[in-house]
Short mmCIF file of C-alpha atoms and ligand atoms in Angstrom, two decimals:
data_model
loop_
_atom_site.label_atom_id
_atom_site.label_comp_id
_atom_site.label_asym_id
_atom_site.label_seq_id
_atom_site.Cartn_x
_atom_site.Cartn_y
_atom_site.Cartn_z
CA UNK A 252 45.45 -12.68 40.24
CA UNK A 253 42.24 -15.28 39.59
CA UNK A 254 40.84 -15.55 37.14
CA UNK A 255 36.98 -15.31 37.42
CA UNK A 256 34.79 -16.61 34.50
CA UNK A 257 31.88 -14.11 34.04
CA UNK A 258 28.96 -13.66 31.66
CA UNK A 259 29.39 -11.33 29.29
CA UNK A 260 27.23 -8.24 29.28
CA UNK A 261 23.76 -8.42 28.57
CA UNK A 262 22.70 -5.85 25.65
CA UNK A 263 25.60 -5.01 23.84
CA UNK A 264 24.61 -6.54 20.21
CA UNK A 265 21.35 -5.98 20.83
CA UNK A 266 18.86 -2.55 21.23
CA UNK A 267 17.07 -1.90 23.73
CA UNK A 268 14.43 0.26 21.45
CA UNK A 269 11.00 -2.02 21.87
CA UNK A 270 10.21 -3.17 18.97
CA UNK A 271 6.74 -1.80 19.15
CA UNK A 272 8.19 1.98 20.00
CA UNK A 273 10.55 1.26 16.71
CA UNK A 274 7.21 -0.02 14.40
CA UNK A 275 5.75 3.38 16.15
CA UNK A 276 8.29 5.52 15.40
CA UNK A 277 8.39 3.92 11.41
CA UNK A 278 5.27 4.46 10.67
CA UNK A 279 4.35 7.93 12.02
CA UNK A 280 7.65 9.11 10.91
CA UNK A 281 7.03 7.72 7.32
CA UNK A 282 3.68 8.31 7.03
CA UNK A 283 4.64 11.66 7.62
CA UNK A 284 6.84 12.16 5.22
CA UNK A 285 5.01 10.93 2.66
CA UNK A 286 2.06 12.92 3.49
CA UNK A 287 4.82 15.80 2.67
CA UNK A 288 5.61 14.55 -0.65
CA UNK A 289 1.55 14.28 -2.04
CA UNK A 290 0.89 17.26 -0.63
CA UNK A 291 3.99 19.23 -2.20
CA UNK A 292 2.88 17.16 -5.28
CA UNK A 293 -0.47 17.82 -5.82
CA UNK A 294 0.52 21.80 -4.98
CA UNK A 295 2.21 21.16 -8.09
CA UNK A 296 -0.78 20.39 -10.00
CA UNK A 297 -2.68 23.35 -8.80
CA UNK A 298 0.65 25.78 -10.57
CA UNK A 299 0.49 23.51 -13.64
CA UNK A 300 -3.39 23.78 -13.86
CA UNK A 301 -3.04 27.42 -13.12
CA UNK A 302 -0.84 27.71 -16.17
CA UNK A 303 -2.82 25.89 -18.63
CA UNK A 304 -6.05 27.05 -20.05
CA UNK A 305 -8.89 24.61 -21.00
CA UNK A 306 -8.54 25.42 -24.80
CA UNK A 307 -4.69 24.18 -24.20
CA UNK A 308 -5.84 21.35 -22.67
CA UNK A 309 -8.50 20.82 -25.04
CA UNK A 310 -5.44 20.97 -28.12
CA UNK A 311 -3.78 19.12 -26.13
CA UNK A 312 -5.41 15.83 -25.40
CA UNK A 313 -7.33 16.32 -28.56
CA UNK A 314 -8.43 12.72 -29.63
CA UNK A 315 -6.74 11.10 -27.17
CA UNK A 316 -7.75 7.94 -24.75
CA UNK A 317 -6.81 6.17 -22.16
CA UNK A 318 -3.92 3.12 -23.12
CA UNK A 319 -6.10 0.28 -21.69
CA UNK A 320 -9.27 1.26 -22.18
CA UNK A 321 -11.98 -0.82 -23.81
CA UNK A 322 -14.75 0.44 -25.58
CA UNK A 323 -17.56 -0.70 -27.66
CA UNK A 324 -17.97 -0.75 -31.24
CA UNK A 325 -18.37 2.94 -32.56
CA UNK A 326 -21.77 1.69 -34.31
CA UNK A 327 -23.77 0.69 -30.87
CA UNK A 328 -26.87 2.29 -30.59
CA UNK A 329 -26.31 3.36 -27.07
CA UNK A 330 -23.16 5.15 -28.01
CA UNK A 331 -24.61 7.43 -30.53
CA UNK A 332 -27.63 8.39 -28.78
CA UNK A 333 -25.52 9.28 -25.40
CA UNK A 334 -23.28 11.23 -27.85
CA UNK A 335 -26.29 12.93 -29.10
CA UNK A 336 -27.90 13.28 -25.72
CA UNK A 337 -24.15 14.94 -24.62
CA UNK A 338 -24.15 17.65 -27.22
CA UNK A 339 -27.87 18.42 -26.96
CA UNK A 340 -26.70 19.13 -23.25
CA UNK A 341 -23.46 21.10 -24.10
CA UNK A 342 -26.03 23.64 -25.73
CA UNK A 343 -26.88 24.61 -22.46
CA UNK A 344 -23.33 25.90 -21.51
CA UNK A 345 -22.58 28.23 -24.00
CA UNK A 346 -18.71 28.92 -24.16
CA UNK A 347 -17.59 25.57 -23.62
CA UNK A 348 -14.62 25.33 -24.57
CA UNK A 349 -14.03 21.89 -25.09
CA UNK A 350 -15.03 19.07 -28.02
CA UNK A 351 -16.79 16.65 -25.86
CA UNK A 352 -16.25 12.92 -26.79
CA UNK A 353 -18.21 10.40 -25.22
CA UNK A 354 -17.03 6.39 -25.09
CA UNK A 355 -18.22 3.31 -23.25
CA UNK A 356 -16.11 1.72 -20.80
CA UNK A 357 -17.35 -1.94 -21.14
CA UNK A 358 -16.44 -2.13 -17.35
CA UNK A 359 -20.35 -3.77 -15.51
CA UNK A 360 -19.87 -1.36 -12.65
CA UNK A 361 -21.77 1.79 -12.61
CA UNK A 362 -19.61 4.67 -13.58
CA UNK A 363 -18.84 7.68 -15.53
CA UNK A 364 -15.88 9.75 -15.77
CA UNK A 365 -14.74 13.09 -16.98
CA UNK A 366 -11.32 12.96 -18.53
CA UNK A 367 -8.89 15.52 -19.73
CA UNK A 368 -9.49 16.95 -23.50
CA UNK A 369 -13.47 16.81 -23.10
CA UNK A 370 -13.82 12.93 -22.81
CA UNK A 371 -16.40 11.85 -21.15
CA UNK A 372 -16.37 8.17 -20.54
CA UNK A 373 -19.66 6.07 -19.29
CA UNK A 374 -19.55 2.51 -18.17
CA UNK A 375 -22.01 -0.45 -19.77
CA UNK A 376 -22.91 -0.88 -16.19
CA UNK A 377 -24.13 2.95 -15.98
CA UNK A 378 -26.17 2.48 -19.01
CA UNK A 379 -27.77 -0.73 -17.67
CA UNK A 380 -28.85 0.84 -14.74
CA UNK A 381 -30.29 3.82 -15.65
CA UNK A 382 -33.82 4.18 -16.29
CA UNK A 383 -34.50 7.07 -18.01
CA UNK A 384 -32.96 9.07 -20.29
CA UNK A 385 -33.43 12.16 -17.56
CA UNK A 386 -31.38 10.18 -15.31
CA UNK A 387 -28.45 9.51 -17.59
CA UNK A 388 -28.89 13.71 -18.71
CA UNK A 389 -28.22 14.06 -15.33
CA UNK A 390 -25.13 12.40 -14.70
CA UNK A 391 -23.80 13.71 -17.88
CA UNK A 392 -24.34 17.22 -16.51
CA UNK A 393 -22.75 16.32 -13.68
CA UNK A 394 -19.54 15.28 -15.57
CA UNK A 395 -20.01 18.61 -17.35
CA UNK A 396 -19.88 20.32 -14.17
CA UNK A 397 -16.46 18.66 -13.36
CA UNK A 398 -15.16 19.79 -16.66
CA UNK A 399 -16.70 23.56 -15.55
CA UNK A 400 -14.85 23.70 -12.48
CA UNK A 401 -11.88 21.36 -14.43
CA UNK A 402 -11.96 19.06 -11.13
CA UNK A 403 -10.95 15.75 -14.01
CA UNK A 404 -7.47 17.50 -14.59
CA UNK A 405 -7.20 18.30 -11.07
CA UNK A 406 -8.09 14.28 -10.20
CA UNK A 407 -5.97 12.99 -12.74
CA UNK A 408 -3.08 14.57 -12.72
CA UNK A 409 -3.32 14.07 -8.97
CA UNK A 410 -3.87 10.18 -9.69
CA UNK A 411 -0.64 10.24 -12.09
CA UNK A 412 1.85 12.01 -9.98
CA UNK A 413 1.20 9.86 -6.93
CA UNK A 414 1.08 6.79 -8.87
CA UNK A 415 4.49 7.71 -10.34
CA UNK A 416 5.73 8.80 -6.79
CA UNK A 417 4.17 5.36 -5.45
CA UNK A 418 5.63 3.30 -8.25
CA UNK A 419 9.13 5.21 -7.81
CA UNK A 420 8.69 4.28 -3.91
CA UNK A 421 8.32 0.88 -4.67
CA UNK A 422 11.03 0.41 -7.17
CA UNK A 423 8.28 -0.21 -9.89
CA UNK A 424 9.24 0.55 -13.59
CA UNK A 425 8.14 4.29 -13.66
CA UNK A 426 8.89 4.99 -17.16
CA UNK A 427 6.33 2.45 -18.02
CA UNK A 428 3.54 4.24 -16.29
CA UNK A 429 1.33 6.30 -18.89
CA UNK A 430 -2.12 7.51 -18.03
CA UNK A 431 -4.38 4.13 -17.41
CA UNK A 432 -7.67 3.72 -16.25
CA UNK A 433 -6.04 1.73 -13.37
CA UNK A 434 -4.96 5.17 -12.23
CA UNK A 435 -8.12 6.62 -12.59
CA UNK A 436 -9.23 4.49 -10.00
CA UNK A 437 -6.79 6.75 -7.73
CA UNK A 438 -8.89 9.79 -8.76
CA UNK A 439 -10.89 11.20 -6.26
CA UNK A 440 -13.16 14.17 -6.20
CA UNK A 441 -13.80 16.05 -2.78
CA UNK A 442 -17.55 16.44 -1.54
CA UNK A 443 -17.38 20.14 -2.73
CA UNK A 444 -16.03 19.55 -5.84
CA UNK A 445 -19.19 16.43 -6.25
CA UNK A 446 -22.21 19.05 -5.03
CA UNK A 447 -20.85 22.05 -7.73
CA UNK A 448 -20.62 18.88 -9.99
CA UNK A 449 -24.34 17.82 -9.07
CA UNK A 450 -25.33 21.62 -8.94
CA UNK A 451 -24.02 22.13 -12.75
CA UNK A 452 -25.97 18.86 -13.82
CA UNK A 453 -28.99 19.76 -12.02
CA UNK A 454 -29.18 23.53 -13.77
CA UNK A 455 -28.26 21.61 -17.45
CA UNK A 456 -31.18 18.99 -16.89
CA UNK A 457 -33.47 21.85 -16.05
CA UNK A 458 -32.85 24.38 -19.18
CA UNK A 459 -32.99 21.07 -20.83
CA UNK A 460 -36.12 19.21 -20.31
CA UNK A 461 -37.61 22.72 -17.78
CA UNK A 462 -37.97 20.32 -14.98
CA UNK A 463 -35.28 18.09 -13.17
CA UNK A 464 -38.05 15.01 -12.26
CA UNK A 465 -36.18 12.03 -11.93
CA UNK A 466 -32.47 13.37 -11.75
CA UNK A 467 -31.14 12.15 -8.69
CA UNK A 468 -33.19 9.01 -9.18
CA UNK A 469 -30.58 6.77 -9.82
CA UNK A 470 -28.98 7.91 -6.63
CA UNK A 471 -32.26 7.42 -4.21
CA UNK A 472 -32.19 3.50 -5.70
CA UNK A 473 -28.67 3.69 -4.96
CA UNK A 474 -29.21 5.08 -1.35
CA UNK A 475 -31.79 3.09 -0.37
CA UNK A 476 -31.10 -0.62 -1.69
CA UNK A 477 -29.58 -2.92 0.88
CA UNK A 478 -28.75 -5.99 -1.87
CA UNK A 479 -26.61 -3.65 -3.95
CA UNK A 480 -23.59 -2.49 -1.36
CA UNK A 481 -21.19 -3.94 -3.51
CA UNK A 482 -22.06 -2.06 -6.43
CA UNK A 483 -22.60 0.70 -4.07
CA UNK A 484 -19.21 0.87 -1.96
CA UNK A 485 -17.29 1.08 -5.57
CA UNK A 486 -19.44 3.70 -7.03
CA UNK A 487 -18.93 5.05 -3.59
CA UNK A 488 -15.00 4.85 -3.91
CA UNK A 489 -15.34 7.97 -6.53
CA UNK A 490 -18.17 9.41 -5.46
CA UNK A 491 -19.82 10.67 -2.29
CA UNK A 492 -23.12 8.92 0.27
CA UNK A 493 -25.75 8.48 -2.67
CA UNK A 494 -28.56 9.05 0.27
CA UNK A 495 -27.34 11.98 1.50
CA UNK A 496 -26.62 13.15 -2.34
CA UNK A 497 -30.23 12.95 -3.37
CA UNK A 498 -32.05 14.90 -0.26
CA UNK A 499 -29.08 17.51 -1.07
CA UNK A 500 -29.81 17.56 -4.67
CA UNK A 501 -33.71 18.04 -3.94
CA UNK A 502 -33.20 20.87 -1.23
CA UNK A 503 -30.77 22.85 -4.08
CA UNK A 504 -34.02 22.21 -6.74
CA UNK A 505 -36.20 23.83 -4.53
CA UNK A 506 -34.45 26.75 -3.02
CA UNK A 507 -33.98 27.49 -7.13
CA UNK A 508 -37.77 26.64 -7.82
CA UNK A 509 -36.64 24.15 -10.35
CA UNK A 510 -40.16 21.84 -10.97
CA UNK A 511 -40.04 18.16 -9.73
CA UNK A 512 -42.56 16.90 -11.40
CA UNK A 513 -42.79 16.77 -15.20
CA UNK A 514 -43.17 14.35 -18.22
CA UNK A 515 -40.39 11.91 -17.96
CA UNK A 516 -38.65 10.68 -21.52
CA UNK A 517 -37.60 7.10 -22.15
CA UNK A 518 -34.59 5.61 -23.50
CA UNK A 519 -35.10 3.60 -26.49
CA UNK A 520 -32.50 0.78 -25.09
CA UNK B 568 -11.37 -3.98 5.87
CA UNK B 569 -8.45 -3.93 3.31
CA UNK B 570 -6.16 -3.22 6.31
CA UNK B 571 -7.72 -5.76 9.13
CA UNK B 572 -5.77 -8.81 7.64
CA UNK B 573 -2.46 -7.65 7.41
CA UNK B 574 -2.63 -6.25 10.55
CA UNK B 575 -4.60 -8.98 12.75
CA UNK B 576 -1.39 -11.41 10.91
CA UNK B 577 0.78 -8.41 11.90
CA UNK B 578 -0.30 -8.53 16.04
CA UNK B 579 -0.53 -12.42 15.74
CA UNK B 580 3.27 -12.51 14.93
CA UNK B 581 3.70 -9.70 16.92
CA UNK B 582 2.59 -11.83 20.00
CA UNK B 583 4.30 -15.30 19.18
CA UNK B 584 7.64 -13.99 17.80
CA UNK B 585 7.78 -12.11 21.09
CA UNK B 586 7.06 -14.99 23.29
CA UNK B 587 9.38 -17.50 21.78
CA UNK B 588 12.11 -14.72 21.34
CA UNK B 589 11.79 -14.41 25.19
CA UNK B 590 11.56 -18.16 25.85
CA UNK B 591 14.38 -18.49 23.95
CA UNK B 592 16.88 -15.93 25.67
CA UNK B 593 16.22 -17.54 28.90
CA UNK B 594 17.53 -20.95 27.70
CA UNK B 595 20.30 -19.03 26.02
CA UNK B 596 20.81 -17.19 29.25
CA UNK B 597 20.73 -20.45 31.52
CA UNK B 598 23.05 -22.75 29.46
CA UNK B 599 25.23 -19.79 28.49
CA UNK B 600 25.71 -20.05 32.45
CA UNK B 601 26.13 -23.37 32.81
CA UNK B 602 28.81 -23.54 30.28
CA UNK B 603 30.53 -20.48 31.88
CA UNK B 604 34.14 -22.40 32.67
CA UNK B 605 34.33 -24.01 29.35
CA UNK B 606 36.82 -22.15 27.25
CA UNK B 607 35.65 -21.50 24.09
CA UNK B 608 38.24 -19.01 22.24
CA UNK B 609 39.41 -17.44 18.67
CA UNK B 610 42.81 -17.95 18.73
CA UNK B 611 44.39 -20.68 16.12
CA UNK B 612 47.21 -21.89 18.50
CA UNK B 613 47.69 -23.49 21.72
CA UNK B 614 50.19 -21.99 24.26
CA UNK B 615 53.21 -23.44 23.44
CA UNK B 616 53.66 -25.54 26.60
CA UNK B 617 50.21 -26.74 26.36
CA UNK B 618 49.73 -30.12 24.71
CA UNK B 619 46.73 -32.02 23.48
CA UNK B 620 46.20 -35.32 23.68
CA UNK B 621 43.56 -35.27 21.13
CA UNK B 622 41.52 -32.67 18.85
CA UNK B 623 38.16 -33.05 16.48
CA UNK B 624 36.61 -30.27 14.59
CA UNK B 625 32.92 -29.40 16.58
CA UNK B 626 30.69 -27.16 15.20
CA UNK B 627 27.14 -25.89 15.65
CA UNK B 628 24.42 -25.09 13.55
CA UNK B 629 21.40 -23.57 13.43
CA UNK B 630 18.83 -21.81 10.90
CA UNK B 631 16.64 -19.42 12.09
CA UNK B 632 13.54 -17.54 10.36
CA UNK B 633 12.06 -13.74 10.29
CA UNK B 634 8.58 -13.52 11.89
CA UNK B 635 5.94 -11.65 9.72
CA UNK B 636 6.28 -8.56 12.40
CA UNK B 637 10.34 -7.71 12.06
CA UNK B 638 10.10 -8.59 8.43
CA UNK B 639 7.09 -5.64 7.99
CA UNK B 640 9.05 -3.72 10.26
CA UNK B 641 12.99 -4.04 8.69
CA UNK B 642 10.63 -3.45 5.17
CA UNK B 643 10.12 0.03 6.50
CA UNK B 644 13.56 0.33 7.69
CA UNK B 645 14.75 -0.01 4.59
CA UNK B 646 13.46 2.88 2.92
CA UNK B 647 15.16 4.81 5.01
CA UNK B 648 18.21 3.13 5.86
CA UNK B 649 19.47 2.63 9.67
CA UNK B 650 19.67 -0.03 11.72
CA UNK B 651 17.20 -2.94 11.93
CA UNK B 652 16.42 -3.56 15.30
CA UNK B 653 14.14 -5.72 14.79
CA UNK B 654 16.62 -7.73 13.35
CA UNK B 655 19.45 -7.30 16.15
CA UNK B 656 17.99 -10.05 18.63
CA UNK B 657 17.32 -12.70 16.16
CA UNK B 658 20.95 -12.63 14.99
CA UNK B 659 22.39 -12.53 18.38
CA UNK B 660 19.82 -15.38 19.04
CA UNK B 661 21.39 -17.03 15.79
CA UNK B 662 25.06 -16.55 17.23
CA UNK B 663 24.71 -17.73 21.36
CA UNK B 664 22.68 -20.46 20.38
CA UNK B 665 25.12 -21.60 17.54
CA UNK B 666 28.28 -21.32 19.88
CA UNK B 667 26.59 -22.68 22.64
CA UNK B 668 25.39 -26.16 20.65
CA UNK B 669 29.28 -26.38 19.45
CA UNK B 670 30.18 -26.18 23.10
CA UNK B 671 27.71 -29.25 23.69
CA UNK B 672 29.05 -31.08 20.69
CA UNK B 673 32.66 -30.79 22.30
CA UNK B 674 31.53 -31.68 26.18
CA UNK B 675 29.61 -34.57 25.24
CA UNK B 676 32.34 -36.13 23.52
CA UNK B 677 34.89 -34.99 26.78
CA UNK B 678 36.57 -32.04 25.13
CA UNK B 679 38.11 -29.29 27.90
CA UNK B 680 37.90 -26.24 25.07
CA UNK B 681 37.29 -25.40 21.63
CA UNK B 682 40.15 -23.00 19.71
CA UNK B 683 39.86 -21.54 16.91
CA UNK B 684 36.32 -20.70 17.02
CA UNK B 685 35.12 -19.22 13.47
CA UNK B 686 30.84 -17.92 12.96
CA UNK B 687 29.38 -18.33 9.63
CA UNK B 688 26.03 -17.03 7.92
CA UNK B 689 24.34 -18.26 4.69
CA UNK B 690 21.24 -16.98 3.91
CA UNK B 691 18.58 -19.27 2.90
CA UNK B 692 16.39 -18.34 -0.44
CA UNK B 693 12.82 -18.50 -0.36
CA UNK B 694 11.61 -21.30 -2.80
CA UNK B 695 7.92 -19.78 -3.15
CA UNK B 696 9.12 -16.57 -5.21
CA UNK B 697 12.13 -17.31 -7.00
CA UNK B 698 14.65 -16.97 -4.59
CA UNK B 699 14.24 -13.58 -3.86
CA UNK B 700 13.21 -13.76 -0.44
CA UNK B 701 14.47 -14.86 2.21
CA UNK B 702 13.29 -17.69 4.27
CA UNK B 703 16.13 -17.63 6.96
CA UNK B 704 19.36 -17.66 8.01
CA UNK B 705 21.95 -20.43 8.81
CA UNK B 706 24.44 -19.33 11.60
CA UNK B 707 27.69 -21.79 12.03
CA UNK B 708 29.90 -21.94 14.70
CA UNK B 709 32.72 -24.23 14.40
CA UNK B 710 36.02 -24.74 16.02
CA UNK B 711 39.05 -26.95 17.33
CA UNK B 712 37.84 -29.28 20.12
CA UNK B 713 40.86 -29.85 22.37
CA UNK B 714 41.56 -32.75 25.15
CA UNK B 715 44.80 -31.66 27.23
CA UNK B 716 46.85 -34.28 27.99
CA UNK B 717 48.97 -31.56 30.46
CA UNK B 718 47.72 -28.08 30.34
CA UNK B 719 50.39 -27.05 32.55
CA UNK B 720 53.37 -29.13 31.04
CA UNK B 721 56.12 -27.08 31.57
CA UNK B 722 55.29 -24.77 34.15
CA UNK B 723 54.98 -27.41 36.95
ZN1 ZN C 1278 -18.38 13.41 -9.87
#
């Protein structure tokens, strides 16, 4: 017998999977799974949420904040008259059941948050922008709302558990993860959840002042300025098309014959 | 927007990795054939009746790196465990193209085979973060370079 040198076989330490069918199959299949995980997750929420009351929560987070946050000095002007503007609001919901708290975030961009225990949190940038105190009413009654229909303990604990699930994906440190204002970036409210926010606000800023001129304001400056899209697109990130928010907000005032037009007060800042 | 980067980078080395990878099995493929009668083998001893009339340690080297695509893709891999195909090419790359330079080391200096023939890996750390990374691998193939004075001594 010869013997015959051959080539070995092509293939054998090598798949023949294409590379872009094994990316494919990767990402779809992971995707999918973790699209299983949040969901299961934030089902949990829902069971926890179901289980604890708002005067729980209330005990619970009572005089709490936020690790990182920053805040201004509890003598500012503009802190004690949005405090005061807050609880002359809070009149207009009768059994709330929460202590609200209001701080500023000394973050510039436009903002304000509703956070568990009755903390309502507005950003310098929010105060700078406004122009009335109607228009800051109204997006205090809109955080109000969220409290109502306690969307901020939805949003957050949503934020937390996947930020714990993400961290614990990652091989972060997940023990060091406490509620941060870097998660509350993660928060997110649906477009439902925003227009019975808006509604709420809209029906506080009406028993308040008996007409809801200048509300959505803020939000038609928003909608229609071209040079601001970077303020816009993150204020967008939480919240919904400002446009589109404004013309909604107006139709809801007039199919509840809510007056537009009425005298408008300042803010002394 | 946050996503076009990564991914434009991602198709890029997609593209390039794929088209050298292919260049590169082709030489592979061609010199792999034109070193086909060369024996190149892993045992540590000659036949007993064979005798050499002069030997030389040959080896060859090379180092080769992860494109940004199979590293994104052997990231995902590893969450989940499994094989790395990605990965499976580029080593066997690595190993033909290391045995086939020590086969060029030992004909160019008149060698008829190489025994003994031992593969090697080391990885190489990445400098730019700590070490932790890895910029690429070194495969080695090395082995005994024999001359025969009379392969067929005895038997004749
Ligand atoms: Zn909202």
């Amino acid at each position: 017998m010869r013997f015959v040198a051959r080539q070995p076989k092509e293939g054998i330490n090598v798949s023949d999977t294409h590379p872009l069918v094994e990316a494919g199959t990767l990402v779809v299949g992971l995707t999918a799974i973790f699209v299983i995980i949040a969901v299961v997750l934030i089902f949990m929420v829902e069971v926890v949420l179901y289980f604890v009351s708002a005067e729980d929560e209330a005990k619970l987070f009572d005089g709490w904040l936020p690790e990182d946050l920053v805040t201004v000095s509890y003598t500012d002007e503009r802190l004690l008259e949005t405090q005061a503007l807050v609880d002359r609001l809070v009149l207009h919901w009768p059994d709330a059941p929460y202590e609200f708290r209001v701080e500023i975030d000394d973050s510039e961009q436009a903002n304000a948050m509703a956070l568990p225990g009755g903390l309502v949190i507005v950003t310098q940038g929010l105060l700078d922008e406004v122009e009335s105190e109607n228009e800051l009413a109204f997006v205090l009654g809109h955080e109000l709302g969220h409290f109502k229909n306690r969307d901020h303990v939805r949003a957050l604990g949503r934020g937390v558990v996947l930020s714990i699930f993400f961290a614990a994906l990652t091989g972060n440190d997940v023990a060091g993860i406490g509620i941060k204002s870097a998660d509350l970036t993660l928060r997110s409210f649906s477009r439902r959840q925003e227009a019975r926010a808006d509604d709420f606000g809209l029906q506080v800023v009406n028993s308040e002042y008996g007409h809801v001129n200048e509300a959505w304001h803020l939000f038609e400056r928003w909608g229609g300025k071209d040079d601001s899209i970077i303020d816009l697109v993150k204020y967008l990130s939480t919240h919904p098309d400002s446009g589109d928010r404004a013309a909604t907000m107006k139709r809801h005032a007039e199919e509840k014959g809510w007056q537009s037009d009425g005298e408008i007060t300042p803010l002394s800042w | 927007m946050n996503f076009g980067m990564p991914l434009l980078i991602l198709m890029i080395a997609y593209f390039i990795g794929t088209h050298l990878e292919k260049r590169h099995f082709q030489s592979i493929l061609k010199r792999e054939d034109e070193a086909r009668g060369f024996p190149v083998v892993s045992f540590d001893t000659m036949p007993d009746n064979w005798t050499a009339s002069r030997s030389d340690l040959v080896s060859g080297s090379v180092v080769i790196s992860l494109d940004y695509f199979k590293r994104v893709i052997a990231g995902l891999r590893g969450l989940i465990g499994g094989r790395i195909k990605t990965y499976e090419p580029l080593l066997d790359r690595a190993r033909r193209e290391a045995v086939l330079r020590m086969i060029e080391d030992a004909r160019s200096q008149g060698y008829d085979a190489v025994f003994n023939v031992r593969l090697e890996t080391s990885r190489l750390a990445n400098a730019t973060r700590n070490g932790k990374g890895t910029a690429g691998v070194e495969m080695l193939a090395y082995g005994t370079a024999v001359k025969f004075a009379s392969r067929f001594a005895n038997a004749q």
